[in-house]
Amino acid sequence: IKRTVSADQATTCPKCYADVPPGTSFCTDCGTSIKVTNVSNSAINEELRKRQEMREGNNPVKGDTVDNVVESGKGLMKGLGGFLNKAAESIDKNIEKTRQGQYTSAKENNHNLMETPGYLVCDECGGYYELQQGESADDFADECDCGGNLEHKLRL
């Protein structure tokens, strides 16, 4: 097996994979011949030109590629925008339902408070006063006759 390398490059033996010093024509470990040639710039340039032609022949023009990416990106964004709009509408509906439910339950709670004003209960002696329709806990003092604090409670 012969390998072509430039004279100033160190290489590896293709048979035993030992390092072969630059300028040596054979492997010092196994004796495999290493062909050393001078590589000219024209050969390198020719190879590069061939590769460039192959790449240009297989690839679309760069401007077309960018335009295709931009167009497909617009399509993706349009689809994503539609998806996000639907998701946002769904979220808005859920929020509105929740708000309606909270408003309704707050109205019901206020209505229940109006029907059952509750009790003022002393935290010391346990005595209580049942508030009458139209009375509020704010209409009374916060202190019981025994010196305890009166607390407003809906149930005993």
mmCIF file of C-alpha atoms in Angstrom:
data_model
loop_
_atom_site.group_PDB
_atom_site.id
_atom_site.type_symbol
_atom_site.label_atom_id
_atom_site.label_comp_id
_atom_site.label_asym_id
_atom_site.label_seq_id
_atom_site.Cartn_x
_atom_site.Cartn_y
_atom_site.Cartn_z
ATOM 1 C CA ILE A 1 0.000 0.000 0.000
ATOM 2 C CA LYS A 2 1.445 3.303 -1.005
ATOM 3 C CA ARG A 3 0.391 6.620 0.393
ATOM 4 C CA THR A 4 1.097 9.973 -1.170
ATOM 5 C CA VAL A 5 2.123 12.782 1.182
ATOM 6 C CA SER A 6 4.191 15.906 0.872
ATOM 7 C CA ALA A 7 7.831 15.636 1.942
ATOM 8 C CA ASP A 8 7.458 18.029 4.885
ATOM 9 C CA GLN A 9 4.512 16.225 6.534
ATOM 10 C CA ALA A 10 4.742 13.484 9.120
ATOM 11 C CA THR A 11 2.313 10.683 8.441
ATOM 12 C CA THR A 12 1.003 7.447 9.894
ATOM 13 C CA CYS A 13 1.843 4.040 8.456
ATOM 14 C CA PRO A 14 -1.277 2.579 6.791
ATOM 15 C CA LYS A 15 -0.333 -0.938 7.919
ATOM 16 C CA CYS A 16 0.816 -0.650 11.556
ATOM 17 C CA TYR A 17 -0.326 2.944 12.279
ATOM 18 C CA ALA A 18 3.098 3.949 13.576
ATOM 19 C CA ASP A 19 4.247 7.549 13.168
ATOM 20 C CA VAL A 20 6.520 7.988 10.149
ATOM 21 C CA PRO A 21 8.827 11.042 10.360
ATOM 22 C CA PRO A 22 8.858 13.594 7.517
ATOM 23 C CA GLY A 23 11.141 12.761 4.607
ATOM 24 C CA THR A 24 11.177 9.002 5.342
ATOM 25 C CA SER A 25 10.145 6.742 2.452
ATOM 26 C CA PHE A 26 9.269 3.688 4.550
ATOM 27 C CA CYS A 27 7.870 2.816 7.992
ATOM 28 C CA THR A 28 10.670 2.208 10.468
ATOM 29 C CA ASP A 29 8.504 -0.261 12.441
ATOM 30 C CA CYS A 30 7.132 -2.599 9.762
ATOM 31 C CA GLY A 31 9.002 -1.573 6.574
ATOM 32 C CA THR A 32 5.926 -0.587 4.544
ATOM 33 C CA SER A 33 6.882 1.713 1.685
ATOM 34 C CA ILE A 34 5.568 5.260 1.922
ATOM 35 C CA LYS A 35 5.594 7.131 -1.379
ATOM 36 C CA VAL A 36 6.631 10.726 -0.825
ATOM 37 C CA THR A 37 5.833 13.214 -3.561
ATOM 38 C CA ASN A 38 5.700 16.911 -3.809
ATOM 39 C CA VAL A 39 2.148 18.115 -4.082
ATOM 40 C CA SER A 40 1.787 21.123 -6.337
ATOM 41 C CA ASN A 41 -0.582 23.994 -5.818
ATOM 42 C CA SER A 42 -2.087 23.410 -9.237
ATOM 43 C CA ALA A 43 -3.251 19.909 -8.226
ATOM 44 C CA ILE A 44 -4.822 21.308 -5.061
ATOM 45 C CA ASN A 45 -6.452 24.146 -6.978
ATOM 46 C CA GLU A 46 -7.838 21.705 -9.557
ATOM 47 C CA GLU A 47 -9.336 19.511 -6.826
ATOM 48 C CA LEU A 48 -10.889 22.514 -5.087
ATOM 49 C CA ARG A 49 -12.344 23.779 -8.383
ATOM 50 C CA LYS A 50 -13.943 20.354 -9.041
ATOM 51 C CA ARG A 51 -15.466 20.263 -5.563
ATOM 52 C CA GLN A 52 -16.786 23.816 -5.954
ATOM 53 C CA GLU A 53 -18.451 22.928 -9.264
ATOM 54 C CA MET A 54 -20.056 19.868 -7.684
ATOM 55 C CA ARG A 55 -21.421 21.958 -4.823
ATOM 56 C CA GLU A 56 -22.768 24.671 -7.096
ATOM 57 C CA GLY A 57 -24.427 22.118 -9.368
ATOM 58 C CA ASN A 58 -26.280 20.420 -6.494
ATOM 59 C CA ASN A 59 -27.291 23.457 -4.478
ATOM 60 C CA PRO A 60 -29.914 26.043 -5.418
ATOM 61 C CA VAL A 61 -28.885 29.660 -5.713
ATOM 62 C CA LYS A 62 -28.302 31.190 -2.294
ATOM 63 C CA GLY A 63 -30.901 33.950 -2.831
ATOM 64 C CA ASP A 64 -33.559 31.360 -3.689
ATOM 65 C CA THR A 65 -32.766 29.449 -0.510
ATOM 66 C CA VAL A 66 -33.168 32.552 1.637
ATOM 67 C CA ASP A 67 -36.446 33.425 -0.094
ATOM 68 C CA ASN A 68 -37.733 29.879 0.468
ATOM 69 C CA VAL A 69 -36.820 30.033 4.154
ATOM 70 C CA VAL A 70 -38.501 33.426 4.535
ATOM 71 C CA GLU A 71 -41.673 32.224 2.801
ATOM 72 C CA SER A 72 -41.863 29.015 4.805
ATOM 73 C CA GLY A 73 -41.193 31.009 7.974
ATOM 74 C CA LYS A 74 -44.112 33.304 7.150
ATOM 75 C CA GLY A 75 -46.328 30.277 6.662
ATOM 76 C CA LEU A 76 -45.214 28.830 9.969
ATOM 77 C CA MET A 77 -45.769 32.109 11.759
ATOM 78 C CA LYS A 78 -49.220 32.478 10.208
ATOM 79 C CA GLY A 79 -50.144 28.985 11.400
ATOM 80 C CA LEU A 80 -48.639 29.655 14.804
ATOM 81 C CA GLY A 81 -50.522 32.950 15.016
ATOM 82 C CA GLY A 82 -53.814 31.180 14.304
ATOM 83 C CA PHE A 83 -53.054 28.580 16.945
ATOM 84 C CA LEU A 84 -52.153 31.251 19.499
ATOM 85 C CA ASN A 85 -55.322 33.224 18.704
ATOM 86 C CA LYS A 86 -57.469 30.136 19.312
ATOM 87 C CA ALA A 87 -55.613 29.381 22.534
ATOM 88 C CA ALA A 88 -56.005 32.985 23.704
ATOM 89 C CA GLU A 89 -59.736 32.941 22.915
ATOM 90 C CA SER A 90 -60.114 29.737 24.918
ATOM 91 C CA ILE A 91 -58.237 31.250 27.853
ATOM 92 C CA ASP A 92 -60.336 34.423 27.650
ATOM 93 C CA LYS A 93 -63.535 32.350 27.728
ATOM 94 C CA ASN A 94 -62.315 30.399 30.763
ATOM 95 C CA ILE A 95 -61.395 33.613 32.568
ATOM 96 C CA GLU A 96 -64.776 35.143 31.748
ATOM 97 C CA LYS A 97 -66.600 32.026 33.018
ATOM 98 C CA THR A 98 -64.553 32.111 36.211
ATOM 99 C CA ARG A 99 -65.309 35.796 36.714
ATOM 100 C CA GLN A 100 -69.014 35.195 36.099
ATOM 101 C CA GLY A 101 -68.953 32.350 38.622
ATOM 102 C CA GLN A 102 -67.138 34.484 41.192
ATOM 103 C CA TYR A 103 -69.567 37.362 40.641
ATOM 104 C CA THR A 104 -72.549 35.025 40.975
ATOM 105 C CA SER A 105 -71.229 33.382 44.141
ATOM 106 C CA ALA A 106 -70.370 36.812 45.614
ATOM 107 C CA LYS A 107 -73.940 37.950 44.900
ATOM 108 C CA GLU A 108 -75.284 34.785 46.512
ATOM 109 C CA ASN A 109 -73.044 35.300 49.547
ATOM 110 C CA ASN A 110 -74.237 38.899 49.883
ATOM 111 C CA HIS A 111 -77.824 37.730 49.527
ATOM 112 C CA ASN A 112 -77.242 35.072 52.211
ATOM 113 C CA LEU A 113 -75.655 37.696 54.441
ATOM 114 C CA MET A 114 -78.720 39.855 54.026
ATOM 115 C CA GLU A 115 -81.025 36.943 54.884
ATOM 116 C CA THR A 116 -78.901 35.823 57.857
ATOM 117 C CA PRO A 117 -77.124 38.803 59.354
ATOM 118 C CA GLY A 118 -75.300 36.503 61.773
ATOM 119 C CA TYR A 119 -74.307 36.781 65.419
ATOM 120 C CA LEU A 120 -72.083 38.875 67.639
ATOM 121 C CA VAL A 121 -70.200 36.403 69.852
ATOM 122 C CA CYS A 122 -68.025 37.279 72.853
ATOM 123 C CA ASP A 123 -64.625 35.585 72.856
ATOM 124 C CA GLU A 124 -64.487 35.655 76.707
ATOM 125 C CA CYS A 125 -67.863 34.702 78.142
ATOM 126 C CA GLY A 126 -69.345 33.017 75.040
ATOM 127 C CA GLY A 127 -72.437 35.221 75.139
ATOM 128 C CA TYR A 128 -73.996 36.140 71.819
ATOM 129 C CA TYR A 129 -76.526 38.437 70.213
ATOM 130 C CA GLU A 130 -78.420 37.441 67.059
ATOM 131 C CA LEU A 131 -78.390 40.314 64.603
ATOM 132 C CA GLN A 132 -81.806 41.221 63.240
ATOM 133 C CA GLN A 133 -82.726 41.999 59.632
ATOM 134 C CA GLY A 134 -81.241 45.392 58.726
ATOM 135 C CA GLU A 135 -78.711 45.343 61.591
ATOM 136 C CA SER A 136 -74.986 45.172 60.977
ATOM 137 C CA ALA A 137 -72.077 44.225 63.222
ATOM 138 C CA ASP A 138 -70.745 47.756 62.658
ATOM 139 C CA ASP A 139 -73.835 49.156 64.400
ATOM 140 C CA PHE A 140 -72.634 47.760 67.753
ATOM 141 C CA ALA A 141 -69.650 48.265 70.046
ATOM 142 C CA ASP A 142 -66.736 45.857 69.691
ATOM 143 C CA GLU A 143 -66.612 45.157 73.435
ATOM 144 C CA CYS A 144 -68.838 42.876 75.508
ATOM 145 C CA ASP A 145 -70.132 43.894 78.987
ATOM 146 C CA CYS A 146 -67.685 41.342 80.477
ATOM 147 C CA GLY A 147 -64.722 43.061 78.786
ATOM 148 C CA GLY A 148 -64.276 40.486 76.002
ATOM 149 C CA ASN A 149 -64.235 41.264 72.279
ATOM 150 C CA LEU A 150 -67.360 40.780 70.178
ATOM 151 C CA GLU A 151 -66.766 38.935 66.901
ATOM 152 C CA HIS A 152 -69.181 38.786 63.969
ATOM 153 C CA LYS A 153 -69.960 35.193 62.941
ATOM 154 C CA LEU A 154 -72.484 33.857 60.453
ATOM 155 C CA ARG A 155 -73.052 30.659 62.439
ATOM 156 C CA LEU A 156 -72.786 29.695 66.094
#
